[in-house]
Coordinates of C-alpha atoms in Angstrom, one line a residue:
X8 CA -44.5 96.1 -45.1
X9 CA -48.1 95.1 -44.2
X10 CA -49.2 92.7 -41.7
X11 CA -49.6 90.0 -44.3
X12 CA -46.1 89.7 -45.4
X13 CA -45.3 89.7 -41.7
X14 CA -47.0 86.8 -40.6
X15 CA -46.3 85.4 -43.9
X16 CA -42.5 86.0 -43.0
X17 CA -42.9 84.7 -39.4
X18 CA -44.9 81.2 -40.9
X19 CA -42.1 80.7 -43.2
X20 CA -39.4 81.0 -40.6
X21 CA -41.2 78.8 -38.5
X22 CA -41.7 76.3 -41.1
X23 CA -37.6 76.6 -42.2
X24 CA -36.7 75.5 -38.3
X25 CA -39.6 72.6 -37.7
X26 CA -38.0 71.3 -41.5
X27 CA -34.7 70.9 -39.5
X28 CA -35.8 70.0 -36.3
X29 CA -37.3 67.2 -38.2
X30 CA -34.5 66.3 -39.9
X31 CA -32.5 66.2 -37.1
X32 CA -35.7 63.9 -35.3
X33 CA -35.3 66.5 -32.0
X34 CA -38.1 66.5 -29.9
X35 CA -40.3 69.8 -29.6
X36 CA -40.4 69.6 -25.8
X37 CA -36.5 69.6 -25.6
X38 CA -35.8 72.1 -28.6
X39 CA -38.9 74.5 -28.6
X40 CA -36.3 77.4 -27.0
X41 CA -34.0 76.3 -30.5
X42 CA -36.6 76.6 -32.8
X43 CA -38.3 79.7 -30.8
X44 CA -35.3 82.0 -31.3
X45 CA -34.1 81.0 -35.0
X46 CA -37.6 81.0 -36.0
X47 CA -37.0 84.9 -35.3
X48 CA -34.0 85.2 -36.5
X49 CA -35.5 83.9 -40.2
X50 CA -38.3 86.0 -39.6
X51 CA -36.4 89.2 -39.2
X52 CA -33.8 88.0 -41.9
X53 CA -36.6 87.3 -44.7
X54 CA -38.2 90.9 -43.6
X55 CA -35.4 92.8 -43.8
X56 CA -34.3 91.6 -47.2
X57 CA -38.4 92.4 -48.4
X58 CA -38.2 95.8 -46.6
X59 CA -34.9 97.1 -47.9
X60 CA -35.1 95.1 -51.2
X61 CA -31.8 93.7 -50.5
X62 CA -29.7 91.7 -53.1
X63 CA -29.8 88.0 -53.7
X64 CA -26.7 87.1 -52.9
X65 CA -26.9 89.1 -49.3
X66 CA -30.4 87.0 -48.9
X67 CA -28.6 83.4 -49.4
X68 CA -25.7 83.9 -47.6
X69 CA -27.6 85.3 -44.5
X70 CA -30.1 82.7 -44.8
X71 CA -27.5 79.8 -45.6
X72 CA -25.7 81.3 -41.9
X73 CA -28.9 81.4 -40.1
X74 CA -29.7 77.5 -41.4
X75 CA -26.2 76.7 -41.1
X76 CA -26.0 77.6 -37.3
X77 CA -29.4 75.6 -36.3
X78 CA -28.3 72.7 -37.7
X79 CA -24.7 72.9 -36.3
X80 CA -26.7 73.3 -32.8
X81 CA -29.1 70.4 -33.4
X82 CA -26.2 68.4 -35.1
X83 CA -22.6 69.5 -33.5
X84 CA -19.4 68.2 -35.2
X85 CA -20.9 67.8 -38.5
X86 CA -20.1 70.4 -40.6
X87 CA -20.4 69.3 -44.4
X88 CA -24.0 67.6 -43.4
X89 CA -25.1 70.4 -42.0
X90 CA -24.1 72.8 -45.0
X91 CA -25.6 70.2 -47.5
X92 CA -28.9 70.3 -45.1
X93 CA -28.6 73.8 -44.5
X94 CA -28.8 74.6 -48.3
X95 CA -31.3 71.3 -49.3
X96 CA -33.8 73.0 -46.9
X97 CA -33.7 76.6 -48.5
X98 CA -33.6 74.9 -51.9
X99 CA -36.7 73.1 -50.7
X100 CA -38.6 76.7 -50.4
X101 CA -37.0 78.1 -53.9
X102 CA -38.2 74.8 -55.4
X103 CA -41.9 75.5 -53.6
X104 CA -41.7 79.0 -55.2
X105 CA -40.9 77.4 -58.6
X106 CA -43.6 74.9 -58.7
X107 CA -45.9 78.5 -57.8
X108 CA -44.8 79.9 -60.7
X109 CA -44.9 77.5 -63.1
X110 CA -48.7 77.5 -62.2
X111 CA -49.3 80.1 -62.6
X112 CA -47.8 80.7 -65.6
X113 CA -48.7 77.1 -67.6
X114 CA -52.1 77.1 -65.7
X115 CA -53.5 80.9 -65.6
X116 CA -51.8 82.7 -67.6
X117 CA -49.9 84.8 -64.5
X118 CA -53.7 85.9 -63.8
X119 CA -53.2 84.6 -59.6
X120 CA -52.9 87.6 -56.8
X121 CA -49.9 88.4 -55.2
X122 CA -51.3 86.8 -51.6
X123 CA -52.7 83.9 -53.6
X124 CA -49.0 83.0 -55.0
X125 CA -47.5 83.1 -51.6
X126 CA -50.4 81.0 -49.8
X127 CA -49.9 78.2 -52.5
X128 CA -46.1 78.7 -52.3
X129 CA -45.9 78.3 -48.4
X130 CA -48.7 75.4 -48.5
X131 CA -46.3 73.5 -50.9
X132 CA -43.3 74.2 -48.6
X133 CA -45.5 72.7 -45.3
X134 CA -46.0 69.1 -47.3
X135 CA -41.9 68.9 -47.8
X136 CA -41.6 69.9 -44.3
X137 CA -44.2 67.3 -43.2
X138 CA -43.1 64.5 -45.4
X139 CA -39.5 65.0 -46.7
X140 CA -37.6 65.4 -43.5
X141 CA -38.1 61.5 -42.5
X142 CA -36.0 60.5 -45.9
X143 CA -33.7 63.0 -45.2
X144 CA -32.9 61.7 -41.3
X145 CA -32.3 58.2 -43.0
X146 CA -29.8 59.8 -45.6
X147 CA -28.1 61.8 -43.3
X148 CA -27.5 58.4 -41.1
X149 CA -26.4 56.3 -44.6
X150 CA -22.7 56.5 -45.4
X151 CA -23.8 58.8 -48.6
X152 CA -23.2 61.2 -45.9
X153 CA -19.4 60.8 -45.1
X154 CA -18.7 60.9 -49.1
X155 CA -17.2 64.0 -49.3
X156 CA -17.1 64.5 -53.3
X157 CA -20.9 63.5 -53.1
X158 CA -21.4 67.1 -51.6
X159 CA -19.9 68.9 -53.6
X160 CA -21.4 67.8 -56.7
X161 CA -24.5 68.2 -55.1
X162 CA -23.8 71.3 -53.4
X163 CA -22.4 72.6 -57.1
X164 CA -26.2 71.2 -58.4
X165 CA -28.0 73.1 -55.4
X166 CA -26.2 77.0 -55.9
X167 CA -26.8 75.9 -59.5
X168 CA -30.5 75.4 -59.3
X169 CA -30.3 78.7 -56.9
X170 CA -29.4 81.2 -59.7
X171 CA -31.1 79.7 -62.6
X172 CA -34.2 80.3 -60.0
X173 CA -33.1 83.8 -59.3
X174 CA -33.4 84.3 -63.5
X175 CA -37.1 83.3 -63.2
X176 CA -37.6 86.7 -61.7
X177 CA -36.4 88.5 -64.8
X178 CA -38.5 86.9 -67.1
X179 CA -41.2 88.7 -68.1
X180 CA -43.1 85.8 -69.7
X181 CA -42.6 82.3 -69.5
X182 CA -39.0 80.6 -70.5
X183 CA -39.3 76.8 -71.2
X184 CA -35.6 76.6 -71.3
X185 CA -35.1 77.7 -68.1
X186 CA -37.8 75.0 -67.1
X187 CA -36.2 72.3 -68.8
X188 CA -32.8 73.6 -67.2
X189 CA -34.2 73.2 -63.7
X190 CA -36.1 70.2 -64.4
X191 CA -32.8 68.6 -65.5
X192 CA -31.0 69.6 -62.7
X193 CA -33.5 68.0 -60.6
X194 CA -33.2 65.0 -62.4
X195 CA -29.8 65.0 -62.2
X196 CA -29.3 65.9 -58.5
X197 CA -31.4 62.9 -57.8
X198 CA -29.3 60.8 -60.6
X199 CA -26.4 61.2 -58.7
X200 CA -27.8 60.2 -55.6
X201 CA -28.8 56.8 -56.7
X202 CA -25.7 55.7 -58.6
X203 CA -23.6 56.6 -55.3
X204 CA -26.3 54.7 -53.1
X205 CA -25.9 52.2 -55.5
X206 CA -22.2 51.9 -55.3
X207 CA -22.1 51.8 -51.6
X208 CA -24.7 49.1 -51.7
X209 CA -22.0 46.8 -53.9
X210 CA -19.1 47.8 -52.0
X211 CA -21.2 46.8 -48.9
X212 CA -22.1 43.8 -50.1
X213 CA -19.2 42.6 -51.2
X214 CA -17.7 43.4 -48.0
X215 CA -20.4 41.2 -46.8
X216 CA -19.6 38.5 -49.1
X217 CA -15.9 38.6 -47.6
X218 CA -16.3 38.5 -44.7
X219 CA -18.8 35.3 -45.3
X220 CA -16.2 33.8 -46.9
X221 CA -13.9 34.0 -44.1
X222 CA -16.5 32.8 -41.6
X223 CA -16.6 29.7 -43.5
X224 CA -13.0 29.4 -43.6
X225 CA -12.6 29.5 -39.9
X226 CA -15.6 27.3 -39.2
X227 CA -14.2 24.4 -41.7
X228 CA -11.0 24.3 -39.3
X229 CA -13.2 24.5 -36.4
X230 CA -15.4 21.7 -37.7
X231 CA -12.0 19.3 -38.3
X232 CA -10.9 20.4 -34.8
X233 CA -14.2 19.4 -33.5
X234 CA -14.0 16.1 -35.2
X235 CA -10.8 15.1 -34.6
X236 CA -11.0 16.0 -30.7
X237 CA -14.3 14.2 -30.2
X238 CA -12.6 11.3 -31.7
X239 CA -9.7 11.7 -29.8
X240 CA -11.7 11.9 -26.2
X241 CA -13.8 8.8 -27.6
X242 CA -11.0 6.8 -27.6
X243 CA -9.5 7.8 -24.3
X244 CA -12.8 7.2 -22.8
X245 CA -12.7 3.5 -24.1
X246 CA -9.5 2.9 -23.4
X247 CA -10.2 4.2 -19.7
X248 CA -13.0 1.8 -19.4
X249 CA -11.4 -0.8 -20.7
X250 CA -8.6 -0.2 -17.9
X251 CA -10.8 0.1 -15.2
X252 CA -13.1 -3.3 -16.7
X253 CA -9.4 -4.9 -16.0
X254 CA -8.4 -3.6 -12.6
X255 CA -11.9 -4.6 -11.6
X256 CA -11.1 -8.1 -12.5
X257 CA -7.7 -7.7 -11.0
X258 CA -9.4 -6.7 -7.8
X259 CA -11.7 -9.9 -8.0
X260 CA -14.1 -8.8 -5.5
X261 CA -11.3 -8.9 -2.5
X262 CA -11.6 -4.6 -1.8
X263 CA -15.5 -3.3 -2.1
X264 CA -14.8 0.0 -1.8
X265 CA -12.4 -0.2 -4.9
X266 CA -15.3 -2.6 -7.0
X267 CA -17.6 0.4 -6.0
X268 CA -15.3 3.1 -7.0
X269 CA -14.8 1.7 -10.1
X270 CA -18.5 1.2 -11.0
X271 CA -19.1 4.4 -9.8
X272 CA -16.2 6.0 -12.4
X273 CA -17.4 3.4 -15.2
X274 CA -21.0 4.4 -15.6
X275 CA -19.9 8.4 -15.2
X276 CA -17.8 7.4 -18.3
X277 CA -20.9 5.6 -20.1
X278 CA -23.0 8.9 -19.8
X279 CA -20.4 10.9 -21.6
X280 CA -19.4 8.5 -23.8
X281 CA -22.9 8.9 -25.3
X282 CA -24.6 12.0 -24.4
X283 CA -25.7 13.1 -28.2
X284 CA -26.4 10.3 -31.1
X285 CA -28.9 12.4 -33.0
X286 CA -27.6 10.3 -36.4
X287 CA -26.3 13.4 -37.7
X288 CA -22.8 14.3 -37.5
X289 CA -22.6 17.8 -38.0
X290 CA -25.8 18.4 -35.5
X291 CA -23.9 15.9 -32.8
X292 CA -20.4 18.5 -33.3
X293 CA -22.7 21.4 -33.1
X294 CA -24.3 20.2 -29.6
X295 CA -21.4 18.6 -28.2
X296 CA -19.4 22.3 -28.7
X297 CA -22.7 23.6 -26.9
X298 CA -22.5 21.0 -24.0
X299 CA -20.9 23.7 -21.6
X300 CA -23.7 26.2 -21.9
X301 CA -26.4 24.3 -22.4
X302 CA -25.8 22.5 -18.7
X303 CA -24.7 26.4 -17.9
X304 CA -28.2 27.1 -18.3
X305 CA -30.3 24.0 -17.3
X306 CA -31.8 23.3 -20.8
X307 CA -33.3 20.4 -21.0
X308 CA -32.7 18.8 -25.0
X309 CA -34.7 16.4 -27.1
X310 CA -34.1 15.7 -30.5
X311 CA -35.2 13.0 -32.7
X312 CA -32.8 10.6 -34.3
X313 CA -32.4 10.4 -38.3
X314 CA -29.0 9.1 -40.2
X315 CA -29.5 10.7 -43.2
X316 CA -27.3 13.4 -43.7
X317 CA -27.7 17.5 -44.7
X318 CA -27.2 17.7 -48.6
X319 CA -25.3 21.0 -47.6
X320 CA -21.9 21.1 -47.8
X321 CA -20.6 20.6 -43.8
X322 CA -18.9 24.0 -43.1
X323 CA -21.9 25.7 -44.6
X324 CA -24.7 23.4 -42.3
X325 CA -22.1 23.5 -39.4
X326 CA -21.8 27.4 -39.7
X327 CA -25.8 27.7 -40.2
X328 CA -26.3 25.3 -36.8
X329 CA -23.6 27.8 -35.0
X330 CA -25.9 30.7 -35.8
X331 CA -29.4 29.0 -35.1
X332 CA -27.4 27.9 -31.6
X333 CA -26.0 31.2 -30.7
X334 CA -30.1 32.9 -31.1
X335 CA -31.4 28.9 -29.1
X336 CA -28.9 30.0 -25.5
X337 CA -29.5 34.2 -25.8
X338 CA -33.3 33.0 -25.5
X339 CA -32.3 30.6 -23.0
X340 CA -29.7 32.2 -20.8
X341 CA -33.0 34.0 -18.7
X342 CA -35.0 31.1 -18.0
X343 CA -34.3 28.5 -14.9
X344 CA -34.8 25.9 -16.8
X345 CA -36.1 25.6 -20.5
X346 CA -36.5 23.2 -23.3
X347 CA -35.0 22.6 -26.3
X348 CA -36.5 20.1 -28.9
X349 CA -34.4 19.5 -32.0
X350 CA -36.3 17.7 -35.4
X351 CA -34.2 16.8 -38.2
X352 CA -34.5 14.9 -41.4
X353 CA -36.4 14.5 -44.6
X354 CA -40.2 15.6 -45.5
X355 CA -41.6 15.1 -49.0
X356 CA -38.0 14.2 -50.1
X357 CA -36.7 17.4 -48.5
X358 CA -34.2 18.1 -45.8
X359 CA -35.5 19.8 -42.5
X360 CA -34.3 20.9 -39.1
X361 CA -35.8 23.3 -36.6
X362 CA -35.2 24.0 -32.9
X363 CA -38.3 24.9 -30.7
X364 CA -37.1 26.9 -27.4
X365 CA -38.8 29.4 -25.0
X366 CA -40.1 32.6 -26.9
X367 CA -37.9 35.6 -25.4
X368 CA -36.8 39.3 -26.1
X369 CA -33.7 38.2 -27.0
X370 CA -34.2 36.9 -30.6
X371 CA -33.6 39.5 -33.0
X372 CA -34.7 39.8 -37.0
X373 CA -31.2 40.4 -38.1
X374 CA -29.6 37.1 -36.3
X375 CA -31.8 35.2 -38.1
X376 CA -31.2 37.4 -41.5
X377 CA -27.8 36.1 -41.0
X378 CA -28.7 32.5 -41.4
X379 CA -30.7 32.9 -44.4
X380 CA -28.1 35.2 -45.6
X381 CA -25.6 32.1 -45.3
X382 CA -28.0 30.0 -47.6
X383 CA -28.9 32.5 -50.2
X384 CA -26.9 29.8 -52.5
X385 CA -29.0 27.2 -51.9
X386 CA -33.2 27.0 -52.8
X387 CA -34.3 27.0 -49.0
X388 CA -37.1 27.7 -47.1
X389 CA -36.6 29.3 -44.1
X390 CA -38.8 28.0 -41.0
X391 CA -39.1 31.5 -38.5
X392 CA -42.4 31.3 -36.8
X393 CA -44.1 32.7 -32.9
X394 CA -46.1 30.1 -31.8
X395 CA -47.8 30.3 -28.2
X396 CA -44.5 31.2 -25.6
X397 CA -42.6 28.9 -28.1
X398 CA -40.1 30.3 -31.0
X399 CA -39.9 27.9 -34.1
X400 CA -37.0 28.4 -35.9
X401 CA -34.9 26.6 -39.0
X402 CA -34.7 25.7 -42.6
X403 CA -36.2 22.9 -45.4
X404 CA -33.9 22.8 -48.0
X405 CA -35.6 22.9 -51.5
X406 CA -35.5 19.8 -54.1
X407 CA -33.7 21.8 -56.6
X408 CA -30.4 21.5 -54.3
X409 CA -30.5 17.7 -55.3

């Protein structure tokens, strides 16, 4: 065995463990003793099976091991993963060998060198390991990779692929069917993988649809509660005025402390008698079930007043309003003191509402997915915009809803 193959041998081991380091996103600093030792360990594998022309099947099983192991190390308790990674990286090498041949068989006429063949080969297998492994981190994360039957189809393509490979070396000249046989099995590897992806993506969303549905449910009963407790406090705060109004004149000015009591009770009862009037309902719910927390965390509100009414239906705006609320006090809850201005109404015929509040760390993309997730019935625009230490966020609801 000469030099060349050596180093060749000890590249391609090194380029089989940085594949699934990569895969497996582990740092080099943390791992290099990892990839250090099973890079040897390919090395010595791939040089004994050249030196003592050892059989294929002895070859793939001893690499298949050797894979098998640094992946179970990088990625403990995950067996079936790691055997479908294990195998997709050494197919990855068979498949740069393939595309070798068929070059030089379609494009020169199997005129290339020996060293030239395995220079291209092992240049082909460094751009899968610099660019494949980040697709393959975000499969092995998906829940394509807790389908068990989807491994073993694929697996069954894989050892496929594997022999019909192995046949290339007995071919003395070049065998289109076996191309086409390959090429299909690529296809259909690939095939499979989307229709699964596919399926999860419809079973996830309609999961996601459910659960939607149920949101609204519970947020129509706790819009009625809302409703009918606010009218139910309304009342008892009138009728408590209007019993203290009496005792007052009972009293006709003969106790002072008890005239001063009563004033003092009376205009504690006007300010919560009328803390919101924003001339819409829902919104007033909405803020009125926020009271607590937003004199929890000293924000000051402002809002202007319009009567006109969302067009959306009331559980959907009053679940939409508990969302854009819930992202308003996570921003807030930091701050001594913030601000919270509220505009509502209609523009060029159009409904509108967006809440200004103090620009934080807090507001994440996928809260406010949520909202426009809620109104993917309705033709919306949806208002989600940084403006200088401010965060603008709401909705204008579309003409076509009319």
């Amino acid at each position: 065995m000469s030099i060349f193959d050596l180093n060749i041998n000890l590249i391609e081991g090194l380029l089989y463990s940085i594949f699934i380091a990569k895969i497996f996103r582990t740092q080099f600093k943390n791992s290099y003793k990892i990839i250090l030792i099973f890079t040897f360990l390919l090395c010595l594998n791939i040089s004994l099976y050249n030196y003592f022309s050892l059989s294929e099947i002895y070859y793939t099983l001893s690499m298949q091991v050797i894979l098998f192991l640094m992946s179970e190390i990088l990625n403990p308790q995950q067996n079936i993963s790691n055997l479908f990674i294990s195998m997709l990286v050494d197919t990855f090498s068979l498949f740069s060998n393939t595309l070798t041949i068929m070059m030089n068989q379609v494009f020169f006429n199997n005129s290339l060198s020996y060293v030239i063949l395995v220079i291209v080969s092992k240049i082909i297998f460094l751009l899968f390991v610099l660019f494949i492994p980040q697709y393959l981190n975000k499969f092995i994360q998906s829940q394509n990779i807790k389908n068990r039957s989807f491994h073993i189809a694929l697996l069954s393509l894989l050892i496929l692929y594997t022999l019909i490979f192995d046949s290339l070396f007995y071919e003395d000249t070049m065998n289109i069917k076996l191309y086409i046989m390959i090429l299909c099995i690529i296809i259909l590897t690939i095939s499979i993988y989307k229709a699964i992806q596919y399926i999860n993506t419809v079973h996830n969303q309609q999961l996601e649809n459910q659960m939607i549905i149920q949101e609204l449910k519970l947020n129509n009963k706790n819009y009625l509660q809302v409703e009918h407790s606010l009218k139910v406090l309304s009342k008892s705060q009138h009728d408590n005025l209007y019993i203290l109004e009496h005792i007052k004149k009972l009293n006709q000015n003969q106790n002072t402390l008890i005239d001063n009591f009563i004033d003092e009770q009376i205009n504690l009862l006007n300010k919560k008698t009328n803390p919101i009037m924003t001339g819409n309902t829902t919104l007033d719910y909405i803020l009125y079930q926020y009271s607590a927390q937003i004199e929890q965390y000293h924000i000051h509100l402002s809002y202007t007043k319009d009567t006109y009414q969302c067009p959306l239906p009331k559980n959907i705006y009053y679940t939409v309003l508990n969302k854009m609320m819930d992202i308003v006090i996570d921003a807030c809850q930091d701050n001594e003191s913030s601000l919270l201005s509220i505009q509502h109404g209609f523009m060029d015929q159009q409904f509108y509402i967006k809440m200004t509040f103090p620009l934080t760390d807090h507001i994440h993309q996928e809260d406010i997915h949520l909202i426009d997730l809620q109104l993917r019935e309705y033709p919306h625009i949806l208002i989600n915009e940084r403006d200088v230490n401010v965060y603008i966020l709401g909705f204008m609801l579309k003409k076509e809803l009319d």
